[in-house]
Each structure stands twice: as C-alpha cells, then as structure tokens.
PDB file of C-alpha atoms and ligand atoms in Angstrom:
ATOM      1  CA  UNK A   1      29.036-109.273 -54.258  1.00 76.00           C
ATOM      2  CA  UNK A   2      25.389-109.166 -54.874  1.00 85.00           C
ATOM      3  CA  UNK A   3      24.887-109.943 -58.964  1.00 90.00           C
ATOM      4  CA  UNK A   4      22.520-107.097 -59.259  1.00 89.00           C
ATOM      5  CA  UNK A   5      20.974-108.647 -62.523  1.00 89.00           C
ATOM      6  CA  UNK A   6      19.903-111.422 -60.246  1.00 89.00           C
ATOM      7  CA  UNK A   7      18.935-110.453 -56.987  1.00 90.00           C
ATOM      8  CA  UNK A   8      18.149-107.241 -55.400  1.00 89.00           C
ATOM      9  CA  UNK A   9      21.047-105.330 -53.778  1.00 88.00           C
ATOM     10  CA  UNK A  10      21.202-103.407 -50.323  1.00 89.00           C
ATOM     11  CA  UNK A  11      19.544-100.949 -52.033  1.00 90.00           C
ATOM     12  CA  UNK A  12      16.513-103.358 -52.655  1.00 91.00           C
ATOM     13  CA  UNK A  13      16.545-102.733 -56.511  1.00 89.00           C
ATOM     14  CA  UNK A  14      17.755-104.865 -59.422  1.00 88.00           C
ATOM     15  CA  UNK A  15      20.425-103.117 -61.643  1.00 91.00           C
ATOM     16  CA  UNK A  16      17.486-101.756 -64.063  1.00 94.00           C
ATOM     17  CA  UNK A  17      16.105 -98.286 -63.404  1.00 97.00           C
ATOM     18  CA  UNK A  18      13.176 -97.979 -61.215  1.00 97.00           C
ATOM     19  CA  UNK A  19      11.518 -94.232 -61.194  1.00 97.00           C
ATOM     20  CA  UNK A  20       9.145 -93.912 -58.249  1.00 96.00           C
ATOM     21  CA  UNK A  21       7.720 -90.654 -59.105  1.00 94.00           C
ATOM     22  CA  UNK A  22       8.478 -88.022 -61.737  1.00 95.00           C
ATOM     23  CA  UNK A  23       7.422 -83.958 -60.899  1.00 91.00           C
ATOM     24  CA  UNK A  24       7.548 -81.564 -63.674  1.00 87.00           C
ATOM     25  CA  UNK A  25       8.083 -77.820 -62.715  1.00 78.00           C
ATOM     26  CA  UNK A  26       9.481 -78.856 -59.119  1.00 76.00           C
ATOM     27  CA  UNK A  27      10.431 -76.303 -56.653  1.00 72.00           C
ATOM     28  CA  UNK A  28      13.511 -76.598 -54.692  1.00 72.00           C
ATOM     29  CA  UNK A  29      15.177 -74.969 -52.020  1.00 76.00           C
ATOM     30  CA  UNK A  30      17.823 -73.526 -53.978  1.00 84.00           C
ATOM     31  CA  UNK A  31      16.682 -70.524 -56.334  1.00 86.00           C
ATOM     32  CA  UNK A  32      19.975 -71.066 -58.209  1.00 89.00           C
ATOM     33  CA  UNK A  33      18.389 -74.262 -60.045  1.00 89.00           C
ATOM     34  CA  UNK A  34      14.704 -72.882 -59.700  1.00 82.00           C
ATOM     35  CA  UNK A  35      13.953 -71.985 -63.485  1.00 74.00           C
ATOM     36  CA  UNK A  36      10.608 -70.712 -63.818  1.00 72.00           C
ATOM     37  CA  UNK A  37      11.015 -72.749 -66.684  1.00 74.00           C
ATOM     38  CA  UNK A  38      10.331 -75.991 -65.112  1.00 82.00           C
ATOM     39  CA  UNK A  39      12.696 -78.632 -63.150  1.00 91.00           C
ATOM     40  CA  UNK A  40      11.702 -82.149 -63.983  1.00 94.00           C
ATOM     41  CA  UNK A  41      12.616 -84.183 -60.991  1.00 94.00           C
ATOM     42  CA  UNK A  42      13.358 -87.779 -60.910  1.00 97.00           C
ATOM     43  CA  UNK A  43      12.904 -89.762 -57.984  1.00 96.00           C
ATOM     44  CA  UNK A  44      14.205 -93.104 -58.556  1.00 97.00           C
ATOM     45  CA  UNK A  45      13.261 -96.027 -56.119  1.00 97.00           C
ATOM     46  CA  UNK A  46      15.445 -97.218 -53.809  1.00 96.00           C
ATOM     47  CA  UNK A  47      18.654 -95.975 -52.207  1.00 96.00           C
ATOM     48  CA  UNK A  48      22.136 -96.800 -51.222  1.00 94.00           C
ATOM     49  CA  UNK A  49      21.848 -95.647 -47.937  1.00 95.00           C
ATOM     50  CA  UNK A  50      19.034 -96.839 -45.313  1.00 93.00           C
ATOM     51  CA  UNK A  51      19.262 -93.804 -42.850  1.00 96.00           C
ATOM     52  CA  UNK A  52      16.651 -94.388 -40.354  1.00 95.00           C
ATOM     53  CA  UNK A  53      14.909 -91.377 -40.357  1.00 95.00           C
ATOM     54  CA  UNK A  54      14.619 -91.018 -44.194  1.00 95.00           C
ATOM     55  CA  UNK A  55      11.879 -88.301 -45.266  1.00 91.00           C
ATOM     56  CA  UNK A  56      11.370 -90.426 -48.431  1.00 90.00           C
ATOM     57  CA  UNK A  57      11.106 -93.699 -46.561  1.00 90.00           C
ATOM     58  CA  UNK A  58       7.842 -94.398 -48.987  1.00 89.00           C
ATOM     59  CA  UNK A  59       9.944 -94.779 -51.924  1.00 91.00           C
ATOM     60  CA  UNK A  60      13.673 -95.284 -50.728  1.00 92.00           C
ATOM     61  CA  UNK A  61      13.161 -98.761 -49.427  1.00 89.00           C
ATOM     62  CA  UNK A  62      12.802 -99.435 -53.048  1.00 83.00           C
ATOM     63  CA  UNK A  63      10.603-101.491 -55.137  1.00 87.00           C
ATOM     64  CA  UNK A  64       8.007 -98.709 -56.025  1.00 91.00           C
ATOM     65  CA  UNK A  65       7.459 -97.184 -59.516  1.00 95.00           C
ATOM     66  CA  UNK A  66       7.981 -98.386 -63.138  1.00 96.00           C
ATOM     67  CA  UNK A  67      11.058 -99.951 -64.605  1.00 97.00           C
ATOM     68  CA  UNK A  68      12.517 -98.091 -67.230  1.00 98.00           C
ATOM     69  CA  UNK A  69      14.320-100.079 -69.921  1.00 97.00           C
ATOM     70  CA  UNK A  70      17.708 -98.155 -71.647  1.00 97.00           C
ATOM     71  CA  UNK A  71      15.397 -96.828 -74.498  1.00 98.00           C
ATOM     72  CA  UNK A  72      12.639 -96.191 -72.352  1.00 98.00           C
ATOM     73  CA  UNK A  73      14.648 -93.853 -70.216  1.00 98.00           C
ATOM     74  CA  UNK A  74      16.052 -92.406 -73.259  1.00 98.00           C
ATOM     75  CA  UNK A  75      12.511 -91.556 -74.495  1.00 98.00           C
ATOM     76  CA  UNK A  76      11.250 -90.003 -70.894  1.00 98.00           C
ATOM     77  CA  UNK A  77      14.559 -87.631 -71.400  1.00 98.00           C
ATOM     78  CA  UNK A  78      13.490 -86.746 -74.874  1.00 97.00           C
ATOM     79  CA  UNK A  79       9.982 -86.172 -73.910  1.00 96.00           C
ATOM     80  CA  UNK A  80      10.788 -84.405 -70.537  1.00 96.00           C
ATOM     81  CA  UNK A  81      13.409 -81.798 -71.844  1.00 94.00           C
ATOM     82  CA  UNK A  82      10.819 -80.367 -74.311  1.00 92.00           C
ATOM     83  CA  UNK A  83       9.351 -78.296 -71.398  1.00 89.00           C
ATOM     84  CA  UNK A  84      11.865 -78.008 -68.825  1.00 91.00           C
ATOM     85  CA  UNK A  85      15.434 -76.320 -68.330  1.00 91.00           C
ATOM     86  CA  UNK A  86      16.774 -78.977 -65.451  1.00 94.00           C
ATOM     87  CA  UNK A  87      17.052 -82.695 -64.947  1.00 96.00           C
ATOM     88  CA  UNK A  88      17.062 -83.617 -61.119  1.00 96.00           C
ATOM     89  CA  UNK A  89      18.362 -87.025 -61.079  1.00 97.00           C
ATOM     90  CA  UNK A  90      17.093 -87.454 -57.351  1.00 96.00           C
ATOM     91  CA  UNK A  91      19.172 -90.896 -55.209  1.00 97.00           C
ATOM     92  CA  UNK A  92      20.166 -91.390 -58.694  1.00 98.00           C
ATOM     93  CA  UNK A  93      23.661 -93.485 -57.525  1.00 98.00           C
ATOM     94  CA  UNK A  94      22.260 -97.150 -57.339  1.00 97.00           C
ATOM     95  CA  UNK A  95      21.596 -96.935 -60.950  1.00 97.00           C
ATOM     96  CA  UNK A  96      24.822 -95.044 -62.108  1.00 97.00           C
ATOM     97  CA  UNK A  97      25.593 -97.862 -64.568  1.00 97.00           C
ATOM     98  CA  UNK A  98      22.294 -97.946 -66.138  1.00 97.00           C
ATOM     99  CA  UNK A  99      22.440 -94.050 -66.371  1.00 98.00           C
ATOM    100  CA  UNK A 100      25.579 -94.377 -67.836  1.00 98.00           C
ATOM    101  CA  UNK A 101      25.151 -96.012 -70.447  1.00 98.00           C
ATOM    102  CA  UNK A 102      21.599 -93.991 -71.680  1.00 98.00           C
ATOM    103  CA  UNK A 103      23.770 -91.052 -71.387  1.00 98.00           C
ATOM    104  CA  UNK A 104      26.366 -92.382 -73.737  1.00 98.00           C
ATOM    105  CA  UNK A 105      23.691 -92.883 -76.145  1.00 98.00           C
ATOM    106  CA  UNK A 106      21.423 -89.906 -75.605  1.00 98.00           C
ATOM    107  CA  UNK A 107      22.821 -86.494 -73.929  1.00 97.00           C
ATOM    108  CA  UNK A 108      19.912 -84.333 -73.176  1.00 97.00           C
ATOM    109  CA  UNK A 109      20.005 -80.472 -74.030  1.00 95.00           C
ATOM    110  CA  UNK A 110      19.184 -79.441 -70.452  1.00 95.00           C
ATOM    111  CA  UNK A 111      21.412 -79.571 -67.517  1.00 96.00           C
ATOM    112  CA  UNK A 112      21.365 -82.448 -65.267  1.00 98.00           C
ATOM    113  CA  UNK A 113      21.649 -82.409 -61.675  1.00 97.00           C
ATOM    114  CA  UNK A 114      23.147 -85.374 -59.838  1.00 98.00           C
ATOM    115  CA  UNK A 115      21.367 -85.030 -56.395  1.00 97.00           C
ATOM    116  CA  UNK A 116      22.944 -87.860 -53.865  1.00 98.00           C
ATOM    117  CA  UNK A 117      23.658 -88.649 -50.724  1.00 97.00           C
ATOM    118  CA  UNK A 118      27.298 -88.166 -51.317  1.00 97.00           C
ATOM    119  CA  UNK A 119      27.994 -91.902 -50.516  1.00 97.00           C
ATOM    120  CA  UNK A 120      29.204 -93.256 -54.005  1.00 98.00           C
ATOM    121  CA  UNK A 121      32.245 -94.274 -55.942  1.00 97.00           C
ATOM    122  CA  UNK A 122      34.477 -91.393 -57.211  1.00 98.00           C
ATOM    123  CA  UNK A 123      35.487 -93.917 -60.070  1.00 98.00           C
ATOM    124  CA  UNK A 124      31.725 -93.917 -61.501  1.00 98.00           C
ATOM    125  CA  UNK A 125      31.714 -90.322 -61.202  1.00 98.00           C
ATOM    126  CA  UNK A 126      34.547 -89.963 -63.143  1.00 98.00           C
ATOM    127  CA  UNK A 127      32.599 -92.001 -66.013  1.00 98.00           C
ATOM    128  CA  UNK A 128      29.681 -89.697 -65.139  1.00 98.00           C
ATOM    129  CA  UNK A 129      30.845 -86.626 -65.023  1.00 98.00           C
ATOM    130  CA  UNK A 130      31.069 -85.167 -68.754  1.00 98.00           C
ATOM    131  CA  UNK A 131      26.849 -85.752 -68.324  1.00 98.00           C
ATOM    132  CA  UNK A 132      26.645 -84.203 -65.220  1.00 98.00           C
ATOM    133  CA  UNK A 133      26.380 -80.200 -64.845  1.00 98.00           C
ATOM    134  CA  UNK A 134      25.548 -79.763 -61.225  1.00 97.00           C
ATOM    135  CA  UNK A 135      26.418 -81.687 -58.271  1.00 98.00           C
ATOM    136  CA  UNK A 136      23.510 -81.562 -55.389  1.00 97.00           C
ATOM    137  CA  UNK A 137      25.375 -83.289 -52.855  1.00 97.00           C
ATOM    138  CA  UNK A 138      24.669 -83.755 -49.490  1.00 97.00           C
ATOM    139  CA  UNK A 139      27.132 -84.218 -46.677  1.00 98.00           C
ATOM    140  CA  UNK A 140      25.346 -86.120 -43.794  1.00 98.00           C
ATOM    141  CA  UNK A 141      28.039 -86.398 -40.743  1.00 97.00           C
ATOM    142  CA  UNK A 142      31.412 -85.616 -40.422  1.00 96.00           C
ATOM    143  CA  UNK A 143      31.833 -88.634 -38.074  1.00 91.00           C
ATOM    144  CA  UNK A 144      32.083 -92.400 -39.323  1.00 93.00           C
ATOM    145  CA  UNK A 145      30.304 -93.542 -36.018  1.00 94.00           C
ATOM    146  CA  UNK A 146      27.008 -91.094 -36.588  1.00 94.00           C
ATOM    147  CA  UNK A 147      26.873 -92.674 -40.212  1.00 95.00           C
ATOM    148  CA  UNK A 148      26.891 -96.060 -38.913  1.00 95.00           C
ATOM    149  CA  UNK A 149      23.873 -95.414 -36.314  1.00 94.00           C
ATOM    150  CA  UNK A 150      21.693 -93.711 -38.541  1.00 95.00           C
ATOM    151  CA  UNK A 151      22.261 -94.460 -41.995  1.00 95.00           C
ATOM    152  CA  UNK A 152      23.802 -98.578 -41.675  1.00 93.00           C
ATOM    153  CA  UNK A 153      27.094 -97.681 -43.254  1.00 95.00           C
ATOM    154  CA  UNK A 154      30.371 -97.903 -41.609  1.00 95.00           C
ATOM    155  CA  UNK A 155      32.085 -95.937 -43.858  1.00 97.00           C
ATOM    156  CA  UNK A 156      29.838 -92.674 -45.003  1.00 97.00           C
ATOM    157  CA  UNK A 157      32.378 -89.917 -43.760  1.00 97.00           C
ATOM    158  CA  UNK A 158      35.350 -91.414 -45.230  1.00 96.00           C
ATOM    159  CA  UNK A 159      33.173 -91.755 -48.641  1.00 97.00           C
ATOM    160  CA  UNK A 160      31.659 -88.425 -48.792  1.00 98.00           C
ATOM    161  CA  UNK A 161      34.918 -86.511 -47.911  1.00 98.00           C
ATOM    162  CA  UNK A 162      36.324 -88.107 -51.526  1.00 98.00           C
ATOM    163  CA  UNK A 163      33.190 -87.799 -53.076  1.00 98.00           C
ATOM    164  CA  UNK A 164      33.199 -83.940 -52.218  1.00 98.00           C
ATOM    165  CA  UNK A 165      36.587 -83.565 -53.140  1.00 98.00           C
ATOM    166  CA  UNK A 166      35.877 -85.059 -56.641  1.00 98.00           C
ATOM    167  CA  UNK A 167      32.465 -83.018 -57.190  1.00 98.00           C
ATOM    168  CA  UNK A 168      33.909 -79.722 -56.173  1.00 98.00           C
ATOM    169  CA  UNK A 169      36.244 -79.781 -59.211  1.00 98.00           C
ATOM    170  CA  UNK A 170      33.159 -78.818 -61.197  1.00 98.00           C
ATOM    171  CA  UNK A 171      33.512 -74.991 -61.398  1.00 97.00           C
ATOM    172  CA  UNK A 172      30.392 -72.798 -60.796  1.00 97.00           C
ATOM    173  CA  UNK A 173      29.198 -71.233 -64.087  1.00 97.00           C
ATOM    174  CA  UNK A 174      25.864 -69.078 -63.858  1.00 95.00           C
ATOM    175  CA  UNK A 175      23.789 -67.579 -66.743  1.00 93.00           C
ATOM    176  CA  UNK A 176      21.115 -65.519 -66.005  1.00 90.00           C
ATOM    177  CA  UNK A 177      21.809 -65.721 -62.178  1.00 90.00           C
ATOM    178  CA  UNK A 178      20.818 -69.706 -62.619  1.00 93.00           C
ATOM    179  CA  UNK A 179      23.724 -71.883 -61.886  1.00 95.00           C
ATOM    180  CA  UNK A 180      24.243 -74.229 -64.886  1.00 95.00           C
ATOM    181  CA  UNK A 181      27.247 -75.851 -64.047  1.00 98.00           C
ATOM    182  CA  UNK A 182      28.795 -76.511 -60.364  1.00 98.00           C
ATOM    183  CA  UNK A 183      28.543 -77.752 -57.036  1.00 98.00           C
ATOM    184  CA  UNK A 184      25.751 -77.007 -54.325  1.00 96.00           C
ATOM    185  CA  UNK A 185      26.370 -78.540 -50.942  1.00 97.00           C
ATOM    186  CA  UNK A 186      23.439 -79.683 -48.744  1.00 97.00           C
ATOM    187  CA  UNK A 187      23.144 -80.093 -44.772  1.00 97.00           C
ATOM    188  CA  UNK A 188      20.200 -81.287 -43.146  1.00 97.00           C
ATOM    189  CA  UNK A 189      20.326 -80.229 -39.620  1.00 97.00           C
ATOM    190  CA  UNK A 190      18.951 -83.115 -37.090  1.00 97.00           C
ATOM    191  CA  UNK A 191      16.988 -82.726 -33.914  1.00 96.00           C
ATOM    192  CA  UNK A 192      19.610 -83.897 -31.302  1.00 96.00           C
ATOM    193  CA  UNK A 193      22.702 -83.935 -33.560  1.00 96.00           C
ATOM    194  CA  UNK A 194      23.866 -80.149 -33.271  1.00 97.00           C
ATOM    195  CA  UNK A 195      27.502 -81.176 -32.928  1.00 97.00           C
ATOM    196  CA  UNK A 196      27.617 -82.918 -36.012  1.00 98.00           C
ATOM    197  CA  UNK A 197      26.403 -80.225 -37.760  1.00 98.00           C
ATOM    198  CA  UNK A 198      28.348 -77.690 -36.003  1.00 98.00           C
ATOM    199  CA  UNK A 199      31.908 -79.940 -36.996  1.00 98.00           C
ATOM    200  CA  UNK A 200      30.408 -80.695 -40.367  1.00 98.00           C
ATOM    201  CA  UNK A 201      30.426 -76.978 -41.491  1.00 98.00           C
ATOM    202  CA  UNK A 202      33.446 -76.373 -39.670  1.00 98.00           C
ATOM    203  CA  UNK A 203      34.807 -79.166 -42.198  1.00 98.00           C
ATOM    204  CA  UNK A 204      33.058 -78.110 -45.014  1.00 98.00           C
ATOM    205  CA  UNK A 205      34.226 -74.213 -44.679  1.00 97.00           C
ATOM    206  CA  UNK A 206      37.978 -75.455 -44.007  1.00 97.00           C
ATOM    207  CA  UNK A 207      38.000 -76.901 -47.772  1.00 96.00           C
ATOM    208  CA  UNK A 208      35.370 -74.844 -49.610  1.00 96.00           C
ATOM    209  CA  UNK A 209      33.978 -72.099 -47.981  1.00 96.00           C
ATOM    210  CA  UNK A 210      33.306 -70.186 -51.387  1.00 95.00           C
ATOM    211  CA  UNK A 211      31.042 -72.713 -52.488  1.00 96.00           C
ATOM    212  CA  UNK A 212      27.058 -72.743 -52.406  1.00 96.00           C
ATOM    213  CA  UNK A 213      26.094 -74.550 -49.162  1.00 96.00           C
ATOM    214  CA  UNK A 214      22.491 -75.043 -48.100  1.00 95.00           C
ATOM    215  CA  UNK A 215      21.348 -75.574 -44.992  1.00 96.00           C
ATOM    216  CA  UNK A 216      18.202 -77.326 -44.302  1.00 95.00           C
ATOM    217  CA  UNK A 217      16.001 -77.332 -41.487  1.00 94.00           C
ATOM    218  CA  UNK A 218      12.986 -79.507 -42.822  1.00 91.00           C
ATOM    219  CA  UNK A 219      13.621 -82.776 -41.039  1.00 93.00           C
ATOM    220  CA  UNK A 220      10.231 -83.985 -39.742  1.00 92.00           C
ATOM    221  CA  UNK A 221       9.432 -86.957 -37.785  1.00 91.00           C
ATOM    222  CA  UNK A 222       8.353 -90.082 -40.284  1.00 88.00           C
ATOM    223  CA  UNK A 223       6.207 -92.960 -38.515  1.00 87.00           C
ATOM    224  CA  UNK A 224       9.228 -94.972 -38.543  1.00 87.00           C
ATOM    225  CA  UNK A 225      12.060 -92.327 -37.720  1.00 92.00           C
ATOM    226  CA  UNK A 226      13.734 -92.760 -34.520  1.00 92.00           C
ATOM    227  CA  UNK A 227      14.239 -89.653 -34.423  1.00 94.00           C
ATOM    228  CA  UNK A 228      10.541 -88.486 -32.633  1.00 93.00           C
ATOM    229  CA  UNK A 229      10.787 -84.513 -32.660  1.00 94.00           C
ATOM    230  CA  UNK A 230      11.821 -82.001 -34.967  1.00 93.00           C
ATOM    231  CA  UNK A 231      14.778 -79.142 -34.686  1.00 95.00           C
ATOM    232  CA  UNK A 232      13.879 -76.549 -31.910  1.00 96.00           C
ATOM    233  CA  UNK A 233      14.487 -72.991 -32.625  1.00 95.00           C
ATOM    234  CA  UNK A 234      17.726 -72.914 -30.508  1.00 96.00           C
ATOM    235  CA  UNK A 235      19.341 -75.789 -31.904  1.00 97.00           C
ATOM    236  CA  UNK A 236      18.489 -74.350 -35.516  1.00 96.00           C
ATOM    237  CA  UNK A 237      20.027 -70.686 -34.431  1.00 96.00           C
ATOM    238  CA  UNK A 238      23.399 -72.463 -32.932  1.00 97.00           C
ATOM    239  CA  UNK A 239      24.184 -74.030 -36.367  1.00 97.00           C
ATOM    240  CA  UNK A 240      22.793 -70.516 -38.772  1.00 96.00           C
ATOM    241  CA  UNK A 241      25.123 -68.527 -36.531  1.00 96.00           C
ATOM    242  CA  UNK A 242      27.882 -70.962 -37.406  1.00 97.00           C
ATOM    243  CA  UNK A 243      26.917 -71.132 -41.310  1.00 96.00           C
ATOM    244  CA  UNK A 244      26.922 -67.454 -41.668  1.00 96.00           C
ATOM    245  CA  UNK A 245      29.843 -67.003 -40.267  1.00 96.00           C
ATOM    246  CA  UNK A 246      31.427 -70.302 -42.194  1.00 95.00           C
ATOM    247  CA  UNK A 247      30.247 -69.531 -45.645  1.00 95.00           C
ATOM    248  CA  UNK A 248      30.263 -66.733 -48.311  1.00 90.00           C
ATOM    249  CA  UNK A 249      27.574 -68.160 -50.568  1.00 92.00           C
ATOM    250  CA  UNK A 250      24.442 -70.291 -49.776  1.00 93.00           C
ATOM    251  CA  UNK A 251      20.668 -70.768 -48.583  1.00 93.00           C
ATOM    252  CA  UNK A 252      18.952 -70.854 -45.012  1.00 93.00           C
ATOM    253  CA  UNK A 253      16.019 -72.879 -44.880  1.00 91.00           C
ATOM    254  CA  UNK A 254      13.405 -70.935 -43.341  1.00 88.00           C
ATOM    255  CA  UNK A 255      12.633 -72.565 -39.883  1.00 85.00           C
ATOM    256  CA  UNK A 256       9.152 -73.172 -40.263  1.00 80.00           C
ATOM    257  CA  UNK A 257       9.913 -75.753 -43.272  1.00 73.00           C
ATOM    258  CA  UNK A 258       9.995 -78.488 -40.796  1.00 65.00           C
ATOM    259  CA  UNK A 259       6.675 -79.605 -42.196  1.00 62.00           C
ATOM    260  CA  UNK A 260       5.149 -82.900 -44.082  1.00 63.00           C
ATOM    261  CA  UNK A 261       4.100 -80.086 -46.681  1.00 60.00           C
ATOM    262  CA  UNK A 262       7.778 -80.150 -47.542  1.00 58.00           C
ATOM    263  CA  UNK A 263       7.596 -84.097 -48.354  1.00 57.00           C
ATOM    264  CA  UNK A 264       6.588 -85.237 -51.808  1.00 57.00           C
ATOM    265  CA  UNK A 265       3.260 -87.350 -52.016  1.00 62.00           C
ATOM    266  CA  UNK A 266       4.877 -90.150 -53.481  1.00 54.00           C
ATOM    267  CA  UNK A 267       2.216 -93.051 -53.571  1.00 57.00           C
ATOM    268  CA  UNK A 268      -0.685 -90.979 -54.913  1.00 59.00           C
TER     269      UNK A 268
HETATM  270  S1  SF4 B   1      20.296 -90.857 -48.714  1.00 63.75           S
HETATM  271 FE1  SF4 B   1      18.212 -89.529 -48.748  1.00 63.75          FE
HETATM  272  S2  SF4 B   1      16.745 -91.006 -49.597  1.00 63.75           S
HETATM  273 FE2  SF4 B   1      18.137 -92.500 -49.147  1.00 63.75          FE
HETATM  274  S3  SF4 B   1      18.012 -93.545 -46.972  1.00 63.75           S
HETATM  275 FE3  SF4 B   1      18.762 -91.518 -46.800  1.00 63.75          FE
HETATM  276  S4  SF4 B   1      17.640 -89.743 -46.464  1.00 63.75           S
HETATM  277 FE4  SF4 B   1      16.842 -91.453 -47.546  1.00 63.75          FE
END
C-alpha cells in the first residue's frame, strides 16, 4: 500500500486535490443535467485507471494543474456555485478522501454530480453519498479480462457491478425536467469491441432497464491509443439497435460525435 501523503499512487497523484481544468457552462451529452444556468465541470488531474485509449490522457496521467488545499477547494466551491446550477466532479475517485473532508466542512447549495469510471470503493461512496446528488457512472466492460487488457486493472467488472448496485439505490428525482438526484449510466462503444458493448447492455438491462443510460459513440483515436480507428457506422448501428430494445430511458449520442471537438482542450 502506497502512502499517498508521501508518494504518488497508481493515479500519479499525491492525496492533495489537484485540478487540471475548470470549465463553466459545460454542455453535457445528457440534457437532463445540462441546465441553461450552467454546469461547472471540474476535471481532476490523474486517474485510478490507466485506459490505454483514454480521451483525456493529457490530464489523466496526472501532475497537471493546480493543487488545492481544503480551504482553497471550499472557496472554489463557494465561488462557482454563485453562477452555476450543478457541480460536475470529473474523475474524482482518487481524491475521494480529500473531497469528503472538504464537503464535511462545506456542502454546496447546488447538486454535485459524481462523474466516475465505476472503479471505486463502495465503502468510500457510502461516506460520500449524503453529499452527492447524481452518479454519472461509466460502465466500461462486462468482462474483467477486457479491463485488464485496456485499463490495466484485473477486476474492473467485479468492482463496477458492486458500485452500480450501490449507486442505483439513489432514486431519480426530477424538477423542471432536470435531474436533481439519481443515476445516469454511461457506456462508450469502442471500435472492435462490439461484443463487450452488447453483453454490457444485456447485463445493465437485466438489472436496471428502467434507469437512464447514455450510449456514447465519441471515441476518437488519440496519439497514444492502441485503438487506431473510429467506430464504424455498422458497429454503432448494431449497438444502438440493442440499446433501443433494452432501455426505457436514455440518450444515444449522434454517430458523428466521434470528433476531436468533443475532447476539451486541457492544456490551453
Ligand atoms: S477512467 Fe476515463 S479518465 Fe481514467 S484513464 Fe480511463 S478513460 Fe481516462
């Protein structure tokens, strides 16, 4: 076990919150959490996975951005909640402890979206849960082998299933057509991995066909990605057909979303 007070962990970060980018008025793919009054997207630096195809690789490998101590993070929340109607914490998992300590001292008045990879500790989520309004949760792979091959962890699916069961306890609450509490599941369709997508959707539908699911097509090869091509129209059509038969609620990203335009410019 690494002591992250002294050395960086697998996430390439110490235990102090580091933020790579903050974007006001961020537009999400899911309209139910895209309020015209603004979403403050906070991109944390580093990640507890190492997806070889990562679209955010410029920041997910860590050591990018500004370190915030607890008081500075609280001040940031106070400042940003004035002009936004949601906080979106993006890839926050490896800073869960520091975020929890800050939220115990100051709870923002606007909902917090916990936007994570699905690979995290249920015990920690139990502690965070009273401060989190919406889980925006990736479900990447249904087989642990694929998580090992593509994200360098041996038990992604095993962990993500437990996390999903926990997050699904949060009931969906809507006001003025906007989700104020609840769960949105995301699945990114990867080129060449259609079987994984079909099996993943089968699994999700077998347990949570009534929850919001967001199907994403936006994968774009980055220079370091071993996946060198975009999704084909036929691949996406097959998965979309399955999606339409499986879920009552959700969103299907346009096929032409596979563009670098969908990757924020992190290092500007
Ligand atoms: S979980 Fe997301 S941010 Fe982290 S390495 Fe994988 S794709 Fe990148």
